[in-house]
PDB file of C-alpha atoms in Angstrom:
ATOM      1  CA  MET A  43      53.296 -36.789 -56.541  1.00 93.00           C
ATOM      2  CA  THR A  44      51.262 -37.000 -53.621  1.00 96.00           C
ATOM      3  CA  VAL A  45      51.011 -34.908 -50.422  1.00 96.00           C
ATOM      4  CA  ARG A  46      52.279 -38.056 -48.378  1.00 96.00           C
ATOM      5  CA  ALA A  47      56.015 -38.645 -50.302  1.00 96.00           C
ATOM      6  CA  TYR A  48      56.280 -35.123 -50.653  1.00 96.00           C
ATOM      7  CA  ALA A  49      55.835 -33.820 -47.225  1.00 96.00           C
ATOM      8  CA  LEU A  50      58.073 -36.495 -45.491  1.00 96.00           C
ATOM      9  CA  ASP A  51      60.884 -36.754 -48.421  1.00 95.00           C
ATOM     10  CA  TRP A  52      59.984 -32.669 -47.316  1.00 95.00           C
ATOM     11  CA  LEU A  53      60.310 -33.512 -44.117  1.00 94.00           C
ATOM     12  CA  SER A  54      63.929 -35.510 -44.027  1.00 93.00           C
ATOM     13  CA  ARG A  55      65.281 -33.050 -45.674  1.00 91.00           C
ATOM     14  CA  ARG A  56      65.014 -30.784 -42.941  1.00 87.00           C
ATOM     15  CA  GLU A  57      68.080 -29.231 -40.347  1.00 81.00           C
ATOM     16  CA  VAL A  58      66.357 -29.429 -36.853  1.00 79.00           C
ATOM     17  CA  ARG A  59      66.649 -31.239 -34.051  1.00 76.00           C
ATOM     18  CA  ASP A  60      65.107 -34.584 -33.654  1.00 79.00           C
ATOM     19  CA  SER A  61      62.949 -33.295 -31.338  1.00 77.00           C
ATOM     20  CA  THR A  62      61.733 -31.508 -33.379  1.00 82.00           C
ATOM     21  CA  TYR A  63      62.552 -34.344 -35.889  1.00 88.00           C
ATOM     22  CA  ALA A  64      59.886 -37.115 -34.049  1.00 87.00           C
ATOM     23  CA  ASN A  65      57.266 -33.561 -33.274  1.00 87.00           C
ATOM     24  CA  TYR A  66      56.996 -32.693 -37.149  1.00 92.00           C
ATOM     25  CA  LYS A  67      56.975 -36.321 -37.808  1.00 93.00           C
ATOM     26  CA  GLY A  68      53.793 -37.233 -35.688  1.00 93.00           C
ATOM     27  CA  PHE A  69      51.829 -34.257 -36.274  1.00 94.00           C
ATOM     28  CA  ILE A  70      52.119 -34.845 -40.528  1.00 96.00           C
ATOM     29  CA  GLU A  71      51.262 -39.391 -39.960  1.00 96.00           C
ATOM     30  CA  LYS A  72      48.621 -38.935 -37.796  1.00 95.00           C
ATOM     31  CA  TYR A  73      46.070 -35.763 -39.416  1.00 96.00           C
ATOM     32  CA  VAL A  74      47.828 -34.097 -42.795  1.00 96.00           C
ATOM     33  CA  ILE A  75      48.641 -38.356 -44.256  1.00 96.00           C
ATOM     34  CA  PRO A  76      45.591 -39.657 -43.214  1.00 96.00           C
ATOM     35  CA  ARG A  77      43.349 -36.243 -44.084  1.00 96.00           C
ATOM     36  CA  ILE A  78      45.131 -35.513 -47.286  1.00 96.00           C
ATOM     37  CA  GLY A  79      47.703 -37.588 -48.035  1.00 96.00           C
ATOM     38  CA  ARG A  80      46.054 -39.356 -50.535  1.00 96.00           C
ATOM     39  CA  LYS A  81      45.308 -36.297 -52.487  1.00 96.00           C
ATOM     40  CA  THR A  82      48.058 -35.483 -55.065  1.00 96.00           C
ATOM     41  CA  LEU A  83      49.915 -31.526 -54.230  1.00 95.00           C
ATOM     42  CA  ALA A  84      48.316 -29.996 -58.014  1.00 94.00           C
ATOM     43  CA  GLY A  85      44.771 -31.627 -56.293  1.00 96.00           C
ATOM     44  CA  VAL A  86      44.426 -30.173 -52.381  1.00 96.00           C
ATOM     45  CA  SER A  87      42.844 -26.694 -52.838  1.00 95.00           C
ATOM     46  CA  LYS A  88      41.600 -23.884 -51.036  1.00 94.00           C
ATOM     47  CA  VAL A  89      38.959 -25.513 -49.865  1.00 95.00           C
ATOM     48  CA  ASP A  90      41.015 -28.563 -48.712  1.00 95.00           C
ATOM     49  CA  ILE A  91      43.382 -26.537 -46.335  1.00 96.00           C
ATOM     50  CA  GLU A  92      40.502 -24.719 -44.603  1.00 94.00           C
ATOM     51  CA  HIS A  93      38.471 -27.660 -43.784  1.00 95.00           C
ATOM     52  CA  PHE A  94      42.004 -29.563 -42.831  1.00 95.00           C
ATOM     53  CA  LYS A  95      42.476 -26.579 -40.579  1.00 93.00           C
ATOM     54  CA  ILE A  96      38.915 -26.804 -38.974  1.00 92.00           C
ATOM     55  CA  SER A  97      38.880 -30.628 -38.498  1.00 94.00           C
ATOM     56  CA  ILE A  98      42.382 -30.546 -36.541  1.00 93.00           C
ATOM     57  CA  GLY A  99      40.817 -27.833 -34.513  1.00 87.00           C
ATOM     58  CA  LYS A 100      38.281 -30.254 -33.744  1.00 88.00           C
ATOM     59  CA  GLU A 101      40.885 -32.418 -31.577  1.00 87.00           C
ATOM     60  CA  LEU A 102      44.313 -29.082 -31.384  1.00 84.00           C
ATOM     61  CA  SER A 103      44.978 -25.817 -29.256  1.00 77.00           C
ATOM     62  CA  PRO A 104      44.087 -22.005 -31.029  1.00 77.00           C
ATOM     63  CA  SER A 105      47.854 -21.793 -30.519  1.00 74.00           C
ATOM     64  CA  THR A 106      49.560 -25.616 -31.222  1.00 82.00           C
ATOM     65  CA  VAL A 107      46.777 -25.056 -34.793  1.00 87.00           C
ATOM     66  CA  TYR A 108      48.658 -21.910 -35.018  1.00 84.00           C
ATOM     67  CA  ASP A 109      51.876 -23.466 -34.810  1.00 84.00           C
ATOM     68  CA  ARG A 110      50.604 -26.572 -36.520  1.00 91.00           C
ATOM     69  CA  MET A 111      49.306 -24.489 -39.613  1.00 91.00           C
ATOM     70  CA  LYS A 112      52.697 -23.264 -40.174  1.00 89.00           C
ATOM     71  CA  LEU A 113      54.159 -26.535 -41.034  1.00 93.00           C
ATOM     72  CA  VAL A 114      51.441 -26.594 -43.546  1.00 95.00           C
ATOM     73  CA  LYS A 115      52.261 -24.335 -44.920  1.00 93.00           C
ATOM     74  CA  HIS A 116      55.592 -24.376 -45.336  1.00 93.00           C
ATOM     75  CA  ILE A 117      55.535 -27.394 -46.920  1.00 95.00           C
ATOM     76  CA  PHE A 118      53.217 -25.917 -49.969  1.00 95.00           C
ATOM     77  CA  TRP A 119      56.672 -22.900 -49.918  1.00 92.00           C
ATOM     78  CA  SER A 120      58.399 -25.750 -50.809  1.00 93.00           C
ATOM     79  CA  ALA A 121      56.561 -27.192 -53.233  1.00 94.00           C
ATOM     80  CA  LEU A 122      55.876 -23.759 -54.978  1.00 93.00           C
ATOM     81  CA  GLU A 123      59.247 -22.873 -55.412  1.00 90.00           C
ATOM     82  CA  GLU A 124      60.295 -26.547 -56.084  1.00 93.00           C
ATOM     83  CA  LYS A 125      58.155 -25.687 -58.826  1.00 93.00           C
ATOM     84  CA  ARG A 126      56.004 -29.196 -57.698  1.00 94.00           C
ATOM     85  CA  ILE A 127      52.156 -27.594 -58.566  1.00 94.00           C
ATOM     86  CA  GLN A 128      51.841 -23.792 -59.227  1.00 93.00           C
ATOM     87  CA  GLU A 129      49.287 -22.686 -57.070  1.00 92.00           C
ATOM     88  CA  ASP A 130      49.321 -22.564 -53.229  1.00 93.00           C
ATOM     89  CA  PRO A 131      46.772 -23.584 -51.393  1.00 95.00           C
ATOM     90  CA  THR A 132      46.988 -22.347 -48.528  1.00 93.00           C
ATOM     91  CA  LYS A 133      47.667 -18.511 -49.583  1.00 89.00           C
ATOM     92  CA  GLY A 134      44.602 -16.523 -48.249  1.00 87.00           C
ATOM     93  CA  VAL A 135      43.463 -19.079 -44.921  1.00 89.00           C
ATOM     94  CA  LYS A 136      43.816 -17.299 -41.635  1.00 85.00           C
ATOM     95  CA  ASN A 137      45.743 -18.312 -39.404  1.00 78.00           C
ATOM     96  CA  VAL A 138      45.639 -16.860 -36.304  1.00 70.00           C
ATOM     97  CA  PHE A 139      47.220 -17.191 -33.646  1.00 64.00           C
ATOM     98  CA  GLY A 140      45.918 -18.262 -30.684  1.00 61.00           C
ATOM     99  CA  SER A 141      46.239 -17.790 -26.515  1.00 64.00           C
ATOM    100  CA  ARG A 142      49.316 -19.262 -25.558  1.00 74.00           C
ATOM    101  CA  ALA A 143      48.133 -18.072 -22.051  1.00 81.00           C
ATOM    102  CA  VAL A 144      47.953 -21.517 -19.524  1.00 85.00           C
ATOM    103  CA  ASP A 145      45.096 -22.558 -18.596  1.00 83.00           C
ATOM    104  CA  ASP A 146      44.903 -22.020 -14.223  1.00 83.00           C
ATOM    105  CA  ASP A 147      43.404 -25.306 -15.094  1.00 85.00           C
ATOM    106  CA  GLU A 148      46.469 -27.111 -16.311  1.00 89.00           C
ATOM    107  CA  ILE A 149      48.844 -26.029 -13.145  1.00 93.00           C
ATOM    108  CA  PRO A 150      48.083 -28.400 -11.110  1.00 94.00           C
ATOM    109  CA  THR A 151      48.486 -27.248  -7.330  1.00 94.00           C
ATOM    110  CA  LEU A 152      50.810 -28.785  -4.537  1.00 94.00           C
ATOM    111  CA  ALA A 153      49.078 -31.044  -2.858  1.00 95.00           C
ATOM    112  CA  GLU A 154      48.707 -32.782  -6.125  1.00 96.00           C
ATOM    113  CA  VAL A 155      51.844 -32.111  -7.391  1.00 96.00           C
ATOM    114  CA  ARG A 156      53.020 -34.703  -4.379  1.00 96.00           C
ATOM    115  CA  LEU A 157      50.373 -37.166  -5.950  1.00 97.00           C
ATOM    116  CA  LEU A 158      52.355 -37.297  -8.123  1.00 98.00           C
ATOM    117  CA  HIS A 159      55.536 -38.143  -6.967  1.00 97.00           C
ATOM    118  CA  GLU A 160      53.508 -41.303  -4.392  1.00 97.00           C
ATOM    119  CA  HIS A 161      52.562 -42.575  -6.651  1.00 98.00           C
ATOM    120  CA  ILE A 162      54.697 -42.775  -9.623  1.00 97.00           C
ATOM    121  CA  SER A 163      57.265 -45.783 -10.370  1.00 94.00           C
ATOM    122  CA  PRO A 164      59.441 -45.526  -7.549  1.00 94.00           C
ATOM    123  CA  GLN A 165      62.827 -45.477 -10.613  1.00 93.00           C
ATOM    124  CA  TYR A 166      61.256 -41.526 -11.571  1.00 96.00           C
ATOM    125  CA  LYS A 167      60.472 -40.163  -8.473  1.00 97.00           C
ATOM    126  CA  LEU A 168      62.848 -37.327  -9.184  1.00 97.00           C
ATOM    127  CA  THR A 169      61.846 -36.264 -12.212  1.00 97.00           C
ATOM    128  CA  ILE A 170      58.467 -34.442 -10.526  1.00 97.00           C
ATOM    129  CA  TRP A 171      60.801 -32.863  -7.904  1.00 97.00           C
ATOM    130  CA  LEU A 172      63.005 -31.615 -10.943  1.00 97.00           C
ATOM    131  CA  GLN A 173      60.170 -30.304 -12.836  1.00 97.00           C
ATOM    132  CA  GLY A 174      58.207 -28.942  -9.955  1.00 95.00           C
ATOM    133  CA  ALA A 175      60.838 -27.934  -8.078  1.00 95.00           C
ATOM    134  CA  ALA A 176      62.655 -26.632 -10.454  1.00 95.00           C
ATOM    135  CA  GLY A 177      61.455 -26.132 -13.349  1.00 96.00           C
ATOM    136  CA  LEU A 178      63.854 -28.842 -15.632  1.00 97.00           C
ATOM    137  CA  ARG A 179      61.788 -29.818 -19.160  1.00 96.00           C
ATOM    138  CA  VAL A 180      60.645 -33.461 -18.670  1.00 96.00           C
ATOM    139  CA  SER A 181      64.129 -33.608 -21.796  1.00 95.00           C
ATOM    140  CA  GLU A 182      66.502 -31.952 -19.162  1.00 97.00           C
ATOM    141  CA  ALA A 183      65.315 -34.296 -15.874  1.00 97.00           C
ATOM    142  CA  LEU A 184      66.158 -37.520 -17.906  1.00 96.00           C
ATOM    143  CA  ALA A 185      69.102 -36.158 -18.333  1.00 96.00           C
ATOM    144  CA  PHE A 186      70.405 -35.624 -14.857  1.00 97.00           C
ATOM    145  CA  HIS A 187      73.541 -36.518 -13.624  1.00 96.00           C
ATOM    146  CA  THR A 188      76.102 -36.069 -10.683  1.00 95.00           C
ATOM    147  CA  GLY A 189      77.255 -33.177 -12.556  1.00 95.00           C
ATOM    148  CA  CYS A 190      74.658 -31.195 -12.614  1.00 96.00           C
ATOM    149  CA  LEU A 191      74.400 -30.408  -8.293  1.00 94.00           C
ATOM    150  CA  ARG A 192      76.778 -27.458  -7.966  1.00 91.00           C
ATOM    151  CA  ASP A 193      76.114 -25.375  -4.772  1.00 90.00           C
ATOM    152  CA  GLY A 194      72.937 -25.057  -4.654  1.00 91.00           C
ATOM    153  CA  VAL A 195      73.012 -24.659  -7.770  1.00 95.00           C
ATOM    154  CA  ILE A 196      71.487 -27.506 -10.913  1.00 96.00           C
ATOM    155  CA  ARG A 197      73.436 -26.482 -13.856  1.00 97.00           C
ATOM    156  CA  VAL A 198      71.675 -27.381 -17.038  1.00 96.00           C
ATOM    157  CA  ARG A 199      74.101 -28.574 -20.008  1.00 95.00           C
ATOM    158  CA  TRP A 200      72.081 -31.286 -21.932  1.00 95.00           C
ATOM    159  CA  GLN A 201      68.826 -33.310 -22.825  1.00 95.00           C
ATOM    160  CA  ILE A 202      68.165 -36.438 -23.113  1.00 94.00           C
ATOM    161  CA  SER A 203      67.663 -37.321 -26.984  1.00 90.00           C
ATOM    162  CA  SER A 204      64.324 -38.091 -28.822  1.00 85.00           C
ATOM    163  CA  LYS A 205      66.507 -41.567 -29.706  1.00 84.00           C
ATOM    164  CA  ALA A 206      68.049 -42.207 -26.650  1.00 84.00           C
ATOM    165  CA  HIS A 207      66.913 -44.968 -25.858  1.00 82.00           C
ATOM    166  CA  ARG A 208      68.304 -46.684 -29.327  1.00 82.00           C
ATOM    167  CA  GLN A 209      70.543 -49.216 -28.722  1.00 80.00           C
ATOM    168  CA  ASP A 210      72.083 -47.448 -31.966  1.00 83.00           C
ATOM    169  CA  CYS A 211      72.248 -44.186 -31.056  1.00 84.00           C
ATOM    170  CA  LYS A 212      75.210 -42.768 -30.962  1.00 84.00           C
ATOM    171  CA  THR A 213      74.419 -38.624 -29.636  1.00 87.00           C
ATOM    172  CA  ARG A 214      72.287 -39.978 -26.510  1.00 90.00           C
ATOM    173  CA  LEU A 215      72.401 -36.388 -24.895  1.00 93.00           C
ATOM    174  CA  VAL A 216      72.287 -33.268 -26.908  1.00 92.00           C
ATOM    175  CA  PRO A 217      72.497 -29.562 -26.656  1.00 92.00           C
ATOM    176  CA  LEU A 218      69.348 -27.773 -24.600  1.00 92.00           C
ATOM    177  CA  LYS A 219      66.272 -26.275 -26.786  1.00 87.00           C
ATOM    178  CA  HIS A 220      67.581 -23.114 -28.624  1.00 83.00           C
ATOM    179  CA  ARG A 221      70.918 -23.532 -27.066  1.00 87.00           C
ATOM    180  CA  ASP A 222      74.166 -24.977 -29.147  1.00 87.00           C
ATOM    181  CA  GLU A 223      76.427 -27.219 -27.453  1.00 88.00           C
ATOM    182  CA  GLY A 224      78.994 -26.084 -24.310  1.00 88.00           C
ATOM    183  CA  GLU A 225      75.368 -23.881 -23.542  1.00 92.00           C
ATOM    184  CA  TYR A 226      74.028 -23.869 -19.809  1.00 94.00           C
ATOM    185  CA  ARG A 227      72.041 -22.628 -17.117  1.00 95.00           C
ATOM    186  CA  ASP A 228      72.271 -22.376 -13.848  1.00 96.00           C
ATOM    187  CA  VAL A 229      68.685 -22.368 -12.207  1.00 95.00           C
ATOM    188  CA  PRO A 230      68.170 -22.173  -8.321  1.00 94.00           C
ATOM    189  CA  ALA A 231      68.551 -25.489  -5.890  1.00 94.00           C
ATOM    190  CA  ALA A 232      65.923 -25.578  -2.798  1.00 94.00           C
ATOM    191  CA  SER A 233      67.775 -26.906   0.613  1.00 93.00           C
ATOM    192  CA  SER A 234      65.403 -29.882   0.747  1.00 94.00           C
ATOM    193  CA  LEU A 235      65.145 -30.452  -3.494  1.00 95.00           C
ATOM    194  CA  CYS A 236      69.352 -30.854  -3.365  1.00 94.00           C
ATOM    195  CA  ASP A 237      67.972 -33.351  -0.936  1.00 94.00           C
ATOM    196  CA  GLU A 238      65.892 -35.051  -2.191  1.00 95.00           C
ATOM    197  CA  ILE A 239      68.928 -35.268  -5.023  1.00 96.00           C
ATOM    198  CA  GLN A 240      71.315 -36.630  -2.475  1.00 95.00           C
ATOM    199  CA  ALA A 241      68.612 -39.364  -1.599  1.00 96.00           C
ATOM    200  CA  HIS A 242      67.507 -40.398  -4.538  1.00 95.00           C
ATOM    201  CA  ALA A 243      71.517 -40.980  -4.863  1.00 94.00           C
ATOM    202  CA  LYS A 244      71.736 -43.482  -2.164  1.00 94.00           C
ATOM    203  CA  LEU A 245      69.318 -45.921  -3.749  1.00 93.00           C
ATOM    204  CA  TRP A 246      69.590 -45.748  -7.526  1.00 92.00           C
ATOM    205  CA  GLU A 247      72.106 -45.826  -7.981  1.00 91.00           C
ATOM    206  CA  PRO A 248      73.748 -43.249 -10.907  1.00 93.00           C
ATOM    207  CA  ILE A 249      74.976 -45.301 -14.624  1.00 91.00           C
ATOM    208  CA  PRO A 250      77.948 -43.928 -16.316  1.00 92.00           C
ATOM    209  CA  LEU A 251      76.479 -42.736 -20.120  1.00 91.00           C
ATOM    210  CA  THR A 252      79.103 -43.295 -22.817  1.00 90.00           C
ATOM    211  CA  PHE A 253      77.955 -40.586 -26.474  1.00 90.00           C
ATOM    212  CA  GLN A 254      79.702 -38.514 -28.038  1.00 90.00           C
ATOM    213  CA  ASN A 255      78.407 -35.077 -29.276  1.00 84.00           C
ATOM    214  CA  ALA A 256      77.622 -32.740 -31.483  1.00 77.00           C
ATOM    215  CA  ALA A 257      81.691 -32.720 -33.237  1.00 81.00           C
ATOM    216  CA  GLY A 258      82.075 -36.586 -32.611  1.00 86.00           C
ATOM    217  CA  LYS A 259      84.222 -36.487 -29.277  1.00 91.00           C
ATOM    218  CA  ALA A 260      83.208 -38.726 -26.269  1.00 93.00           C
ATOM    219  CA  ARG A 261      81.882 -37.980 -23.630  1.00 92.00           C
ATOM    220  CA  GLN A 262      80.276 -39.706 -20.735  1.00 93.00           C
ATOM    221  CA  VAL A 263      78.425 -38.635 -17.352  1.00 94.00           C
ATOM    222  CA  GLN A 264      76.857 -40.651 -14.199  1.00 94.00           C
ATOM    223  CA  VAL A 265      73.269 -41.016 -15.555  1.00 95.00           C
ATOM    224  CA  PHE A 266      70.588 -40.695 -12.539  1.00 95.00           C
ATOM    225  CA  PHE A 267      67.722 -41.666 -14.727  1.00 93.00           C
ATOM    226  CA  ALA A 268      69.651 -45.577 -17.583  1.00 85.00           C
ATOM    227  CA  PRO A 269      66.602 -48.250 -17.085  1.00 77.00           C
ATOM    228  CA  ARG A 270      67.222 -50.988 -14.302  1.00 66.00           C
ATOM    229  CA  GLU A 271      65.996 -53.028 -16.592  1.00 65.00           C
ATOM    230  CA  ARG A 272      67.096 -55.711 -19.157  1.00 55.00           C
ATOM    231  CA  GLY A 273      65.602 -55.128 -22.492  1.00 53.00           C
ATOM    232  CA  LYS A 274      64.330 -51.280 -21.590  1.00 63.00           C
ATOM    233  CA  GLY A 275      65.970 -50.153 -23.144  1.00 64.00           C
ATOM    234  CA  VAL A 276      69.450 -47.879 -23.035  1.00 77.00           C
ATOM    235  CA  MET A 277      68.087 -44.775 -22.072  1.00 88.00           C
ATOM    236  CA  PRO A 278      64.774 -43.815 -21.719  1.00 91.00           C
ATOM    237  CA  THR A 279      63.321 -40.189 -23.530  1.00 90.00           C
ATOM    238  CA  ALA A 280      59.961 -38.305 -23.422  1.00 89.00           C
ATOM    239  CA  ASN A 281      58.401 -41.019 -25.419  1.00 87.00           C
ATOM    240  CA  THR A 282      58.609 -43.209 -23.514  1.00 87.00           C
ATOM    241  CA  TYR A 283      58.688 -41.799 -19.611  1.00 93.00           C
ATOM    242  CA  SER A 284      55.219 -40.090 -20.308  1.00 92.00           C
ATOM    243  CA  TYR A 285      53.477 -43.848 -20.062  1.00 93.00           C
ATOM    244  CA  HIS A 286      54.835 -43.799 -16.107  1.00 95.00           C
ATOM    245  CA  PHE A 287      53.325 -40.420 -15.553  1.00 97.00           C
ATOM    246  CA  ARG A 288      50.324 -40.990 -16.880  1.00 96.00           C
ATOM    247  CA  LYS A 289      49.890 -43.856 -14.839  1.00 97.00           C
ATOM    248  CA  ALA A 290      50.587 -42.407 -11.919  1.00 97.00           C
ATOM    249  CA  CYS A 291      48.172 -39.750 -13.035  1.00 97.00           C
ATOM    250  CA  LYS A 292      45.854 -42.339 -12.567  1.00 97.00           C
ATOM    251  CA  ALA A 293      46.541 -43.953  -9.812  1.00 97.00           C
ATOM    252  CA  ALA A 294      46.958 -40.835  -7.551  1.00 97.00           C
ATOM    253  CA  GLY A 295      42.843 -39.790  -9.684  1.00 97.00           C
ATOM    254  CA  LEU A 296      44.300 -37.077 -11.711  1.00 97.00           C
ATOM    255  CA  VAL A 297      41.820 -37.364 -14.167  1.00 94.00           C
ATOM    256  CA  ASP A 298      39.025 -35.875 -16.444  1.00 90.00           C
ATOM    257  CA  ALA A 299      35.385 -36.306 -17.257  1.00 88.00           C
ATOM    258  CA  GLU A 300      36.600 -39.051 -19.497  1.00 88.00           C
ATOM    259  CA  GLY A 301      39.549 -41.005 -17.237  1.00 92.00           C
ATOM    260  CA  LYS A 302      41.812 -39.267 -19.144  1.00 91.00           C
ATOM    261  CA  PRO A 303      45.061 -38.262 -17.748  1.00 94.00           C
ATOM    262  CA  ARG A 304      43.992 -34.310 -16.583  1.00 93.00           C
ATOM    263  CA  TYR A 305      48.217 -32.613 -16.332  1.00 95.00           C
ATOM    264  CA  HIS A 306      51.063 -33.838 -18.827  1.00 94.00           C
ATOM    265  CA  PRO A 307      54.499 -33.693 -17.923  1.00 95.00           C
ATOM    266  CA  HIS A 308      55.126 -30.059 -18.443  1.00 94.00           C
ATOM    267  CA  SER A 309      52.625 -28.838 -16.340  1.00 95.00           C
ATOM    268  CA  LEU A 310      55.142 -29.964 -13.775  1.00 96.00           C
ATOM    269  CA  ARG A 311      56.787 -26.495 -15.103  1.00 95.00           C
ATOM    270  CA  HIS A 312      53.823 -24.224 -14.954  1.00 94.00           C
ATOM    271  CA  PHE A 313      53.488 -24.956 -11.648  1.00 94.00           C
ATOM    272  CA  PHE A 314      57.796 -24.384 -10.765  1.00 95.00           C
ATOM    273  CA  ALA A 315      56.728 -20.489 -13.170  1.00 94.00           C
ATOM    274  CA  SER A 316      53.091 -20.658 -11.585  1.00 91.00           C
ATOM    275  CA  THR A 317      55.111 -20.961  -7.801  1.00 91.00           C
ATOM    276  CA  ALA A 318      57.745 -18.756  -8.015  1.00 91.00           C
ATOM    277  CA  LEU A 319      55.666 -15.632  -9.818  1.00 90.00           C
ATOM    278  CA  ALA A 320      52.911 -15.930  -7.291  1.00 84.00           C
ATOM    279  CA  ALA A 321      56.087 -14.608  -4.951  1.00 84.00           C
ATOM    280  CA  GLY A 322      57.711 -11.818  -6.704  1.00 83.00           C
ATOM    281  CA  ILE A 323      60.051 -13.226  -8.352  1.00 89.00           C
ATOM    282  CA  PRO A 324      60.823 -10.545 -11.900  1.00 90.00           C
ATOM    283  CA  ILE A 325      60.017 -12.669 -14.654  1.00 92.00           C
ATOM    284  CA  HIS A 326      62.355 -11.637 -15.567  1.00 94.00           C
ATOM    285  CA  GLU A 327      64.266 -14.526 -14.109  1.00 94.00           C
ATOM    286  CA  VAL A 328      61.378 -17.100 -14.049  1.00 94.00           C
ATOM    287  CA  SER A 329      61.991 -16.565 -17.462  1.00 95.00           C
ATOM    288  CA  ARG A 330      66.251 -17.476 -17.584  1.00 95.00           C
ATOM    289  CA  TRP A 331      65.837 -20.151 -15.678  1.00 96.00           C
ATOM    290  CA  LEU A 332      63.089 -21.703 -17.553  1.00 96.00           C
ATOM    291  CA  GLY A 333      65.789 -21.771 -20.763  1.00 95.00           C
ATOM    292  CA  HIS A 334      63.188 -20.138 -22.802  1.00 93.00           C
ATOM    293  CA  LYS A 335      64.079 -18.799 -26.599  1.00 87.00           C
ATOM    294  CA  SER A 336      62.903 -14.573 -24.742  1.00 89.00           C
ATOM    295  CA  ILE A 337      61.614 -13.323 -22.770  1.00 91.00           C
ATOM    296  CA  GLN A 338      58.554 -12.721 -24.626  1.00 87.00           C
ATOM    297  CA  THR A 339      57.367 -16.673 -24.301  1.00 87.00           C
ATOM    298  CA  THR A 340      57.074 -16.583 -20.631  1.00 90.00           C
ATOM    299  CA  VAL A 341      55.066 -12.907 -20.716  1.00 88.00           C
ATOM    300  CA  ASP A 342      52.642 -14.994 -23.466  1.00 85.00           C
ATOM    301  CA  ILE A 343      52.452 -18.124 -21.227  1.00 88.00           C
ATOM    302  CA  TYR A 344      52.767 -16.739 -17.589  1.00 89.00           C
ATOM    303  CA  GLY A 345      52.028 -13.175 -17.757  1.00 84.00           C
ATOM    304  CA  HIS A 346      48.857 -12.966 -16.357  1.00 80.00           C
ATOM    305  CA  LEU A 347      49.934 -14.953 -12.943  1.00 81.00           C
ATOM    306  CA  VAL A 348      51.696 -11.788 -12.261  1.00 76.00           C
ATOM    307  CA  PRO A 349      49.651 -10.667  -8.966  1.00 66.00           C
ATOM    308  CA  GLU A 350      51.601  -7.531  -8.462  1.00 66.00           C
ATOM    309  CA  ALA A 351      50.756  -6.344 -12.180  1.00 68.00           C
ATOM    310  CA  TRP A 352      47.270  -6.268 -11.655  1.00 64.00           C
ATOM    311  CA  ASP A 353      47.284  -5.129  -8.319  1.00 70.00           C
ATOM    312  CA  ARG A 354      49.469  -1.927  -9.235  1.00 68.00           C
ATOM    313  CA  CYS A 355      47.094  -1.389 -12.264  1.00 75.00           C
ATOM    314  CA  ARG A 356      43.477  -1.432 -10.291  1.00 74.00           C
ATOM    315  CA  SER A 357      44.833   0.603  -7.680  1.00 78.00           C
ATOM    316  CA  LEU A 358      46.289   3.413 -10.639  1.00 76.00           C
ATOM    317  CA  ILE A 359      42.972   2.939 -12.328  1.00 74.00           C
ATOM    318  CA  GLN A 360      41.675   3.877  -8.984  1.00 78.00           C
ATOM    319  CA  THR A 361      43.855   6.938  -8.359  1.00 83.00           C
ATOM    320  CA  ALA A 362      43.202   8.095 -11.774  1.00 84.00           C
ATOM    321  CA  MET A 363      39.927   8.269 -13.303  1.00 79.00           C
ATOM    322  CA  TRP A 364      37.576   8.064  -9.008  1.00 82.00           C
ATOM    323  CA  PRO A 365      40.988  10.292  -7.405  1.00 81.00           C
ATOM    324  CA  GLY A 366      38.554  10.600  -4.266  1.00 75.00           C
ATOM    325  CA  GLY A 367      37.990   6.954  -4.177  1.00 68.00           C
ATOM    326  CA  THR A 368      38.297   4.146  -2.306  1.00 59.00           C
TER     327      THR A 368
END
């Protein structure tokens, strides 16, 4: 059996969320299949895996390589357990955890956020504020509906399904990442953000969306970002939205030396988190508003952005080691 055939079969047997499935499938199709997909499972050696890791390391960040190599290891572990191979070629291949800390260059300035808002397609302008001023994931912003805003608080309960653009999709809204159906989180909404939401609703009247929850029960909400043109699908997804975001980056001149967009939608969550932490908001509060699975995730990504911690450390070491110094 080839690696390609087994990897796709292995993925089809995973019980994961739509977004996770799409993520895994994208990696398998873009990286695994072109590099080792034609080999038989038994024909893959440790050297092949080491070369594979090095090759993807030239295109992906260290933290992404770490996560994706865990996926590759799971594929071959399963093949070993199912007795399709006698030895695991990933055994002994080191997979060192990469730094998850966000780089300052990945965080847009306020002026750049405003440029993105200015240049993105009119129907998506509100997404810039929902991500930058409330820290919503792009999939959560696209699922925004009239029931989300309540007395200065945004209640996040749903995110858009990766299949929401398809006519045959019934579960267009799905539970939040790391959360079960019925769970939600509340995020404080600045008064100007509330004004922007109200202004958007007047300009782009919310549209009824009927979908099924996990139990198959029909639900309906008035969504803000349903397509306004024929032939554009039922709902935008994170993938279809990314086209508009990249286009806005280029129109605003926010590109690197190769002309590629300097930021991605997640950069706006970085902006929200860094702004809150720089203002002295406790990191555990920011973690809760971002919807991270644990505070450790927030610390790993944004811990270095807490200015008080650095100042306290400098003061403590100065007093301890140079008590008479200034």
